[in-house]
Amino acid sequence: MEEMIPSRLSTLGHPQRLAIFRLLMRRYPDGVPAGEIGEALQIRPSTLSSYLASLTQAGLVTQTRVGTSLRYSIEMQEVRETFDYLLLDCCRGRPEVCSPVSFTPRTGSTKMSDRKYNVLFICTGNSARSVFAESILRHEAGDRFNAYSAGTKPYSELNPFVIDMLQSKDHDISQLRAKNVSEFQGPDAPRMDFVFTVCDQAANEECASWDGQPISAHWGMPDPVKAEGTDAQKRLAFQQAYGMLRNRILAFTALPLDSLDRISLQAAVDDIAAHKETAPE
């Protein structure tokens, strides 16, 4: 491991290679096609190929062939071992020395199970998937969670198929509206405990870091808004998105949040994303 550290730090020392690494970290555990990475970061294919090769050679990124294309993802075990090495060697195993300056561990007598968690779901338009997620969490576990949703480029109105489906499933839609993610980043905004992106485009975008270092994960899934065909076929796409999100949220609300440490909790929400079930409820 020690001999790999200089190579990995040197590889990440280049701004565009670091940008690729950060994007893949946001998309973990997804495998992302090179074309999508290049489009998101505005990097030419020939240059991108060289950068991906360097990250792969350094052991930070792995590639997997899916059909005729290659997909790239974070080699999380190697990344964790790298961070562990830096913590143990540079910080002498003292997390209070090397923890982020913006991260304040929650201490005191209030147990995690004694309060409501703030959860934010982010998508680009905040008109479908993130609205589904907000509504489902509020409906299923509103006594334990405050559910919010927002968009990086929100539409002015919610998708009508979303409204119809939520009403048919007896959800309260009175609180729903399209919101910009900036509403949750000001000094008066609620402090988030969990932040989930539910569309790939939103995860690809650079976002300001969140105060308090909330647990975050990418729960990407197909965009039902892009479904084509008859109204019945479109409704099926929205039904499938609703079912996938409900399955994930039920798995999330079943986690023993009061007994998991931060690392275990992060692994648990990542694992939920790794199971890409498609059967609607």
PDB file of C-alpha atoms in Angstrom, residues 6-220:
ATOM      1  CA  PRO A   6       2.491   8.717  -4.013  1.00  0.00           C
ATOM      2  CA  SER A   7       1.100   7.466  -7.323  1.00  0.00           C
ATOM      3  CA  ARG A   8      -2.498   7.891  -6.203  1.00  0.00           C
ATOM      4  CA  LEU A   9      -1.916  11.351  -4.765  1.00  0.00           C
ATOM      5  CA  SER A  10      -0.099  12.380  -7.938  1.00  0.00           C
ATOM      6  CA  THR A  11      -2.948  11.039 -10.073  1.00  0.00           C
ATOM      7  CA  LEU A  12      -5.530  12.973  -8.070  1.00  0.00           C
ATOM      8  CA  GLY A  13      -3.332  16.086  -8.167  1.00  0.00           C
ATOM      9  CA  HIS A  14      -4.519  16.836 -11.700  1.00  0.00           C
ATOM     10  CA  PRO A  15      -7.740  18.951 -11.666  1.00  0.00           C
ATOM     11  CA  GLN A  16      -9.590  16.999 -14.361  1.00  0.00           C
ATOM     12  CA  ARG A  17      -8.592  13.587 -13.046  1.00  0.00           C
ATOM     13  CA  LEU A  18      -9.779  14.743  -9.631  1.00  0.00           C
ATOM     14  CA  ALA A  19     -13.065  15.899 -11.209  1.00  0.00           C
ATOM     15  CA  ILE A  20     -13.577  12.438 -12.733  1.00  0.00           C
ATOM     16  CA  PHE A  21     -12.825  10.802  -9.381  1.00  0.00           C
ATOM     17  CA  ARG A  22     -15.303  13.077  -7.611  1.00  0.00           C
ATOM     18  CA  LEU A  23     -18.024  12.392 -10.165  1.00  0.00           C
ATOM     19  CA  LEU A  24     -17.568   8.636  -9.831  1.00  0.00           C
ATOM     20  CA  MET A  25     -17.635   8.960  -6.043  1.00  0.00           C
ATOM     21  CA  ARG A  26     -20.973  10.759  -6.294  1.00  0.00           C
ATOM     22  CA  ARG A  27     -22.285   8.046  -8.616  1.00  0.00           C
ATOM     23  CA  TYR A  28     -21.024   5.107  -6.516  1.00  0.00           C
ATOM     24  CA  PRO A  29     -21.868   2.233  -6.774  1.00  0.00           C
ATOM     25  CA  ASP A  30     -22.924   2.857 -10.395  1.00  0.00           C
ATOM     26  CA  GLY A  31     -20.767   2.079 -13.397  1.00  0.00           C
ATOM     27  CA  VAL A  32     -20.755   5.151 -15.644  1.00  0.00           C
ATOM     28  CA  PRO A  33     -20.093   5.074 -19.428  1.00  0.00           C
ATOM     29  CA  ALA A  34     -17.100   7.109 -20.547  1.00  0.00           C
ATOM     30  CA  GLY A  35     -19.296   9.155 -22.871  1.00  0.00           C
ATOM     31  CA  GLU A  36     -21.491  10.265 -19.982  1.00  0.00           C
ATOM     32  CA  ILE A  37     -18.452  11.249 -17.920  1.00  0.00           C
ATOM     33  CA  GLY A  38     -17.004  13.233 -20.810  1.00  0.00           C
ATOM     34  CA  GLU A  39     -20.287  15.000 -21.490  1.00  0.00           C
ATOM     35  CA  ALA A  40     -20.807  15.914 -17.831  1.00  0.00           C
ATOM     36  CA  LEU A  41     -17.273  17.281 -17.421  1.00  0.00           C
ATOM     37  CA  GLN A  42     -16.763  18.580 -20.977  1.00  0.00           C
ATOM     38  CA  ILE A  43     -13.640  16.473 -21.576  1.00  0.00           C
ATOM     39  CA  ARG A  44     -12.702  15.290 -25.077  1.00  0.00           C
ATOM     40  CA  PRO A  45     -12.797  11.498 -25.624  1.00  0.00           C
ATOM     41  CA  SER A  46      -9.063  11.123 -26.297  1.00  0.00           C
ATOM     42  CA  THR A  47      -8.146  13.123 -23.204  1.00  0.00           C
ATOM     43  CA  LEU A  48     -10.747  11.345 -21.085  1.00  0.00           C
ATOM     44  CA  SER A  49      -9.391   7.962 -22.123  1.00  0.00           C
ATOM     45  CA  SER A  50      -5.949   8.947 -20.876  1.00  0.00           C
ATOM     46  CA  TYR A  51      -7.294  10.230 -17.557  1.00  0.00           C
ATOM     47  CA  LEU A  52      -9.390   7.097 -16.972  1.00  0.00           C
ATOM     48  CA  ALA A  53      -6.374   4.918 -17.750  1.00  0.00           C
ATOM     49  CA  SER A  54      -4.324   6.801 -15.139  1.00  0.00           C
ATOM     50  CA  LEU A  55      -7.036   6.434 -12.490  1.00  0.00           C
ATOM     51  CA  THR A  56      -7.407   2.743 -13.311  1.00  0.00           C
ATOM     52  CA  GLN A  57      -3.672   2.140 -13.207  1.00  0.00           C
ATOM     53  CA  ALA A  58      -3.510   3.853  -9.805  1.00  0.00           C
ATOM     54  CA  GLY A  59      -6.142   1.396  -8.539  1.00  0.00           C
ATOM     55  CA  LEU A  60      -8.729   4.087  -7.787  1.00  0.00           C
ATOM     56  CA  VAL A  61     -11.128   3.221 -10.597  1.00  0.00           C
ATOM     57  CA  THR A  62     -12.206  -0.052 -12.160  1.00  0.00           C
ATOM     58  CA  GLN A  63     -13.729  -0.742 -15.557  1.00  0.00           C
ATOM     59  CA  THR A  64     -16.383  -3.296 -16.479  1.00  0.00           C
ATOM     60  CA  ARG A  65     -17.588  -4.251 -19.935  1.00  0.00           C
ATOM     61  CA  VAL A  66     -21.345  -4.110 -20.407  1.00  0.00           C
ATOM     62  CA  GLY A  67     -22.226  -5.284 -23.894  1.00  0.00           C
ATOM     63  CA  THR A  68     -20.029  -3.301 -26.259  1.00  0.00           C
ATOM     64  CA  SER A  69     -19.265  -0.441 -23.867  1.00  0.00           C
ATOM     65  CA  LEU A  70     -17.020   0.064 -20.873  1.00  0.00           C
ATOM     66  CA  ARG A  71     -18.352   1.437 -17.615  1.00  0.00           C
ATOM     67  CA  TYR A  72     -16.200   2.991 -14.919  1.00  0.00           C
ATOM     68  CA  SER A  73     -16.765   2.957 -11.185  1.00  0.00           C
ATOM     69  CA  ILE A  74     -14.887   3.670  -7.989  1.00  0.00           C
ATOM     70  CA  GLU A  75     -12.711   0.850  -6.631  1.00  0.00           C
ATOM     71  CA  MET A  76     -14.087   1.558  -3.181  1.00  0.00           C
ATOM     72  CA  GLN A  77     -12.038  -0.967  -1.244  1.00  0.00           C
ATOM     73  CA  GLU A  78      -8.794   0.537  -2.569  1.00  0.00           C
ATOM     74  CA  VAL A  79     -10.029   4.078  -1.947  1.00  0.00           C
ATOM     75  CA  ARG A  80     -10.945   3.211   1.627  1.00  0.00           C
ATOM     76  CA  GLU A  81      -7.572   1.578   2.214  1.00  0.00           C
ATOM     77  CA  THR A  82      -5.875   4.706   0.850  1.00  0.00           C
ATOM     78  CA  PHE A  83      -7.813   6.980   3.196  1.00  0.00           C
ATOM     79  CA  ASP A  84      -7.196   4.598   6.083  1.00  0.00           C
ATOM     80  CA  TYR A  85      -3.474   4.673   5.383  1.00  0.00           C
ATOM     81  CA  LEU A  86      -3.418   8.479   5.341  1.00  0.00           C
ATOM     82  CA  LEU A  87      -5.400   8.630   8.567  1.00  0.00           C
ATOM     83  CA  LEU A  88      -3.202   6.115  10.375  1.00  0.00           C
ATOM     84  CA  ASP A  89       0.105   7.390   9.024  1.00  0.00           C
ATOM     85  CA  CYS A  90      -0.339  11.153   8.653  1.00  0.00           C
ATOM     86  CA  CYS A  91      -2.810  11.642  11.483  1.00  0.00           C
ATOM     87  CA  ARG A  92      -1.379   8.914  13.698  1.00  0.00           C
ATOM     88  CA  GLY A  93      -4.833   7.397  14.010  1.00  0.00           C
ATOM     89  CA  ARG A  94      -6.340  10.565  15.490  1.00  0.00           C
ATOM     90  CA  PRO A  95      -9.645  11.246  13.660  1.00  0.00           C
ATOM     91  CA  GLU A  96     -10.196  14.434  15.657  1.00  0.00           C
ATOM     92  CA  VAL A  97      -7.094  15.851  13.945  1.00  0.00           C
ATOM     93  CA  CYS A  98      -8.020  14.911  10.383  1.00  0.00           C
ATOM     94  CA  SER A  99     -11.811  15.151  10.438  1.00  0.00           C
ATOM     95  CA  PRO A 100     -13.308  17.820   8.135  1.00  0.00           C
ATOM     96  CA  VAL A 101     -13.497  21.237   9.784  1.00  0.00           C
ATOM     97  CA  SER A 102     -17.191  21.491   8.875  1.00  0.00           C
ATOM     98  CA  PHE A 103     -18.045  18.169  10.489  1.00  0.00           C
ATOM     99  CA  THR A 104     -19.276  18.397  14.040  1.00  0.00           C
ATOM    100  CA  PRO A 105     -20.030  15.003  15.550  1.00  0.00           C
ATOM    101  CA  ARG A 106     -23.434  14.865  17.179  1.00  0.00           C
ATOM    102  CA  THR A 107     -22.945  14.510  20.896  1.00  0.00           C
ATOM    103  CA  GLY A 108     -25.018  14.971  23.990  1.00  0.00           C
ATOM    104  CA  SER A 109     -27.813  13.105  25.654  1.00  0.00           C
ATOM    105  CA  THR A 110     -30.213  13.040  22.673  1.00  0.00           C
ATOM    106  CA  LYS A 111     -30.124   9.631  21.067  1.00  0.00           C
ATOM    107  CA  MET A 112     -30.541   9.326  17.320  1.00  0.00           C
ATOM    108  CA  SER A 113     -33.770   7.395  17.811  1.00  0.00           C
ATOM    109  CA  ASP A 114     -35.240  10.203  19.920  1.00  0.00           C
ATOM    110  CA  ARG A 115     -35.465  12.765  17.120  1.00  0.00           C
ATOM    111  CA  LYS A 116     -36.719  13.088  13.566  1.00  0.00           C
ATOM    112  CA  TYR A 117     -34.195  12.858  10.753  1.00  0.00           C
ATOM    113  CA  ASN A 118     -34.128  15.363   7.906  1.00  0.00           C
ATOM    114  CA  VAL A 119     -33.912  13.668   4.505  1.00  0.00           C
ATOM    115  CA  LEU A 120     -33.507  15.460   1.166  1.00  0.00           C
ATOM    116  CA  PHE A 121     -34.058  13.839  -2.232  1.00  0.00           C
ATOM    117  CA  ILE A 122     -32.480  15.627  -5.193  1.00  0.00           C
ATOM    118  CA  CYS A 123     -33.211  15.355  -8.891  1.00  0.00           C
ATOM    119  CA  THR A 124     -32.653  17.753 -11.760  1.00  0.00           C
ATOM    120  CA  GLY A 125     -36.219  18.880 -12.408  1.00  0.00           C
ATOM    121  CA  ASN A 126     -37.843  18.054  -9.036  1.00  0.00           C
ATOM    122  CA  SER A 127     -41.005  17.071 -10.899  1.00  0.00           C
ATOM    123  CA  ALA A 128     -41.141  13.260 -10.645  1.00  0.00           C
ATOM    124  CA  ARG A 129     -38.664  10.923  -8.919  1.00  0.00           C
ATOM    125  CA  SER A 130     -37.625  13.217  -6.078  1.00  0.00           C
ATOM    126  CA  VAL A 131     -41.273  14.169  -5.485  1.00  0.00           C
ATOM    127  CA  PHE A 132     -42.222  10.495  -5.351  1.00  0.00           C
ATOM    128  CA  ALA A 133     -39.455   9.874  -2.814  1.00  0.00           C
ATOM    129  CA  GLU A 134     -40.466  12.815  -0.623  1.00  0.00           C
ATOM    130  CA  SER A 135     -44.102  11.728  -0.644  1.00  0.00           C
ATOM    131  CA  ILE A 136     -43.378   8.058   0.006  1.00  0.00           C
ATOM    132  CA  LEU A 137     -41.085   8.726   2.962  1.00  0.00           C
ATOM    133  CA  ARG A 138     -43.554  11.166   4.498  1.00  0.00           C
ATOM    134  CA  HIS A 139     -46.398   8.697   3.994  1.00  0.00           C
ATOM    135  CA  GLU A 140     -44.537   5.634   5.279  1.00  0.00           C
ATOM    136  CA  ALA A 141     -42.547   7.108   8.171  1.00  0.00           C
ATOM    137  CA  GLY A 142     -43.489  10.731   8.674  1.00  0.00           C
ATOM    138  CA  ASP A 143     -43.328  10.263  12.429  1.00  0.00           C
ATOM    139  CA  ARG A 144     -39.595   9.520  12.208  1.00  0.00           C
ATOM    140  CA  PHE A 145     -38.461  11.570   9.212  1.00  0.00           C
ATOM    141  CA  ASN A 146     -38.895  15.047   7.795  1.00  0.00           C
ATOM    142  CA  ALA A 147     -38.943  14.499   4.030  1.00  0.00           C
ATOM    143  CA  TYR A 148     -37.907  17.132   1.488  1.00  0.00           C
ATOM    144  CA  SER A 149     -37.144  17.224  -2.225  1.00  0.00           C
ATOM    145  CA  ALA A 150     -35.464  19.726  -4.531  1.00  0.00           C
ATOM    146  CA  GLY A 151     -34.028  20.126  -8.006  1.00  0.00           C
ATOM    147  CA  THR A 152     -30.804  21.512  -9.396  1.00  0.00           C
ATOM    148  CA  LYS A 153     -32.827  22.992 -12.276  1.00  0.00           C
ATOM    149  CA  PRO A 154     -36.422  22.601 -11.096  1.00  0.00           C
ATOM    150  CA  TYR A 155     -39.407  22.845 -13.402  1.00  0.00           C
ATOM    151  CA  SER A 156     -42.104  25.345 -12.566  1.00  0.00           C
ATOM    152  CA  GLU A 157     -44.746  22.621 -12.172  1.00  0.00           C
ATOM    153  CA  LEU A 158     -44.881  19.026 -11.004  1.00  0.00           C
ATOM    154  CA  ASN A 159     -45.475  16.350 -13.606  1.00  0.00           C
ATOM    155  CA  PRO A 160     -49.229  15.660 -13.952  1.00  0.00           C
ATOM    156  CA  PHE A 161     -48.678  11.875 -14.030  1.00  0.00           C
ATOM    157  CA  VAL A 162     -46.971  12.200 -10.627  1.00  0.00           C
ATOM    158  CA  ILE A 163     -49.853  14.151  -9.145  1.00  0.00           C
ATOM    159  CA  ASP A 164     -52.419  11.670 -10.486  1.00  0.00           C
ATOM    160  CA  MET A 165     -50.502   8.658  -9.172  1.00  0.00           C
ATOM    161  CA  LEU A 166     -49.904  10.116  -5.716  1.00  0.00           C
ATOM    162  CA  GLN A 167     -53.568  11.036  -5.389  1.00  0.00           C
ATOM    163  CA  SER A 168     -54.610   7.540  -6.471  1.00  0.00           C
ATOM    164  CA  LYS A 169     -52.428   6.115  -3.690  1.00  0.00           C
ATOM    165  CA  ASP A 170     -53.887   8.451  -1.035  1.00  0.00           C
ATOM    166  CA  HIS A 171     -50.812  10.650  -0.616  1.00  0.00           C
ATOM    167  CA  ASP A 172     -51.220  14.164   0.729  1.00  0.00           C
ATOM    168  CA  ILE A 173     -50.009  16.436  -2.085  1.00  0.00           C
ATOM    169  CA  SER A 174     -50.813  19.750  -0.387  1.00  0.00           C
ATOM    170  CA  GLN A 175     -47.171  20.372   0.597  1.00  0.00           C
ATOM    171  CA  LEU A 176     -45.656  19.488  -2.764  1.00  0.00           C
ATOM    172  CA  ARG A 177     -44.037  22.059  -5.044  1.00  0.00           C
ATOM    173  CA  ALA A 178     -40.950  22.284  -7.226  1.00  0.00           C
ATOM    174  CA  LYS A 179     -38.026  23.766  -5.270  1.00  0.00           C
ATOM    175  CA  ASN A 180     -34.432  24.700  -6.015  1.00  0.00           C
ATOM    176  CA  VAL A 181     -31.763  22.924  -4.005  1.00  0.00           C
ATOM    177  CA  SER A 182     -30.460  26.336  -2.903  1.00  0.00           C
ATOM    178  CA  GLU A 183     -33.456  26.587  -0.539  1.00  0.00           C
ATOM    179  CA  PHE A 184     -31.802  23.917   1.595  1.00  0.00           C
ATOM    180  CA  GLN A 185     -28.305  25.401   1.638  1.00  0.00           C
ATOM    181  CA  GLY A 186     -28.866  28.699   3.409  1.00  0.00           C
ATOM    182  CA  PRO A 187     -28.223  29.465   7.077  1.00  0.00           C
ATOM    183  CA  ASP A 188     -31.905  29.104   7.958  1.00  0.00           C
ATOM    184  CA  ALA A 189     -32.410  25.818   6.114  1.00  0.00           C
ATOM    185  CA  PRO A 190     -32.987  22.601   8.056  1.00  0.00           C
ATOM    186  CA  ARG A 191     -29.781  20.678   8.686  1.00  0.00           C
ATOM    187  CA  MET A 192     -29.866  17.479   6.667  1.00  0.00           C
ATOM    188  CA  ASP A 193     -29.060  14.051   8.069  1.00  0.00           C
ATOM    189  CA  PHE A 194     -29.374  12.265   4.717  1.00  0.00           C
ATOM    190  CA  VAL A 195     -29.088  13.518   1.132  1.00  0.00           C
ATOM    191  CA  PHE A 196     -29.968  11.198  -1.749  1.00  0.00           C
ATOM    192  CA  THR A 197     -29.715  11.919  -5.465  1.00  0.00           C
ATOM    193  CA  VAL A 198     -32.283   9.953  -7.450  1.00  0.00           C
ATOM    194  CA  CYS A 199     -31.253  10.862 -10.993  1.00  0.00           C
ATOM    195  CA  ASP A 200     -27.892  10.477 -12.697  1.00  0.00           C
ATOM    196  CA  GLN A 201     -27.751  13.999 -14.079  1.00  0.00           C
ATOM    197  CA  ALA A 202     -28.117  15.576 -10.651  1.00  0.00           C
ATOM    198  CA  ALA A 203     -25.403  13.292  -9.269  1.00  0.00           C
ATOM    199  CA  ASN A 204     -23.097  14.270 -12.133  1.00  0.00           C
ATOM    200  CA  GLU A 205     -23.370  17.950 -11.242  1.00  0.00           C
ATOM    201  CA  GLU A 206     -21.057  19.661  -8.799  1.00  0.00           C
ATOM    202  CA  CYS A 207     -22.875  20.617  -5.602  1.00  0.00           C
ATOM    203  CA  ALA A 208     -21.736  22.644  -2.649  1.00  0.00           C
ATOM    204  CA  SER A 209     -20.856  20.538   0.371  1.00  0.00           C
ATOM    205  CA  TRP A 210     -23.551  20.174   2.998  1.00  0.00           C
ATOM    206  CA  ASP A 211     -23.162  21.547   6.499  1.00  0.00           C
ATOM    207  CA  GLY A 212     -22.778  18.793   9.053  1.00  0.00           C
ATOM    208  CA  GLN A 213     -21.605  16.203   6.518  1.00  0.00           C
ATOM    209  CA  PRO A 214     -24.886  14.265   6.122  1.00  0.00           C
ATOM    210  CA  ILE A 215     -24.910  10.661   4.971  1.00  0.00           C
ATOM    211  CA  SER A 216     -25.315  10.740   1.199  1.00  0.00           C
ATOM    212  CA  ALA A 217     -25.935   8.178  -1.521  1.00  0.00           C
ATOM    213  CA  HIS A 218     -26.922   7.941  -5.166  1.00  0.00           C
ATOM    214  CA  TRP A 219     -30.162   6.070  -5.830  1.00  0.00           C
ATOM    215  CA  GLY A 220     -30.292   6.613  -9.575  1.00  0.00           C
TER     216      GLY A 220
END
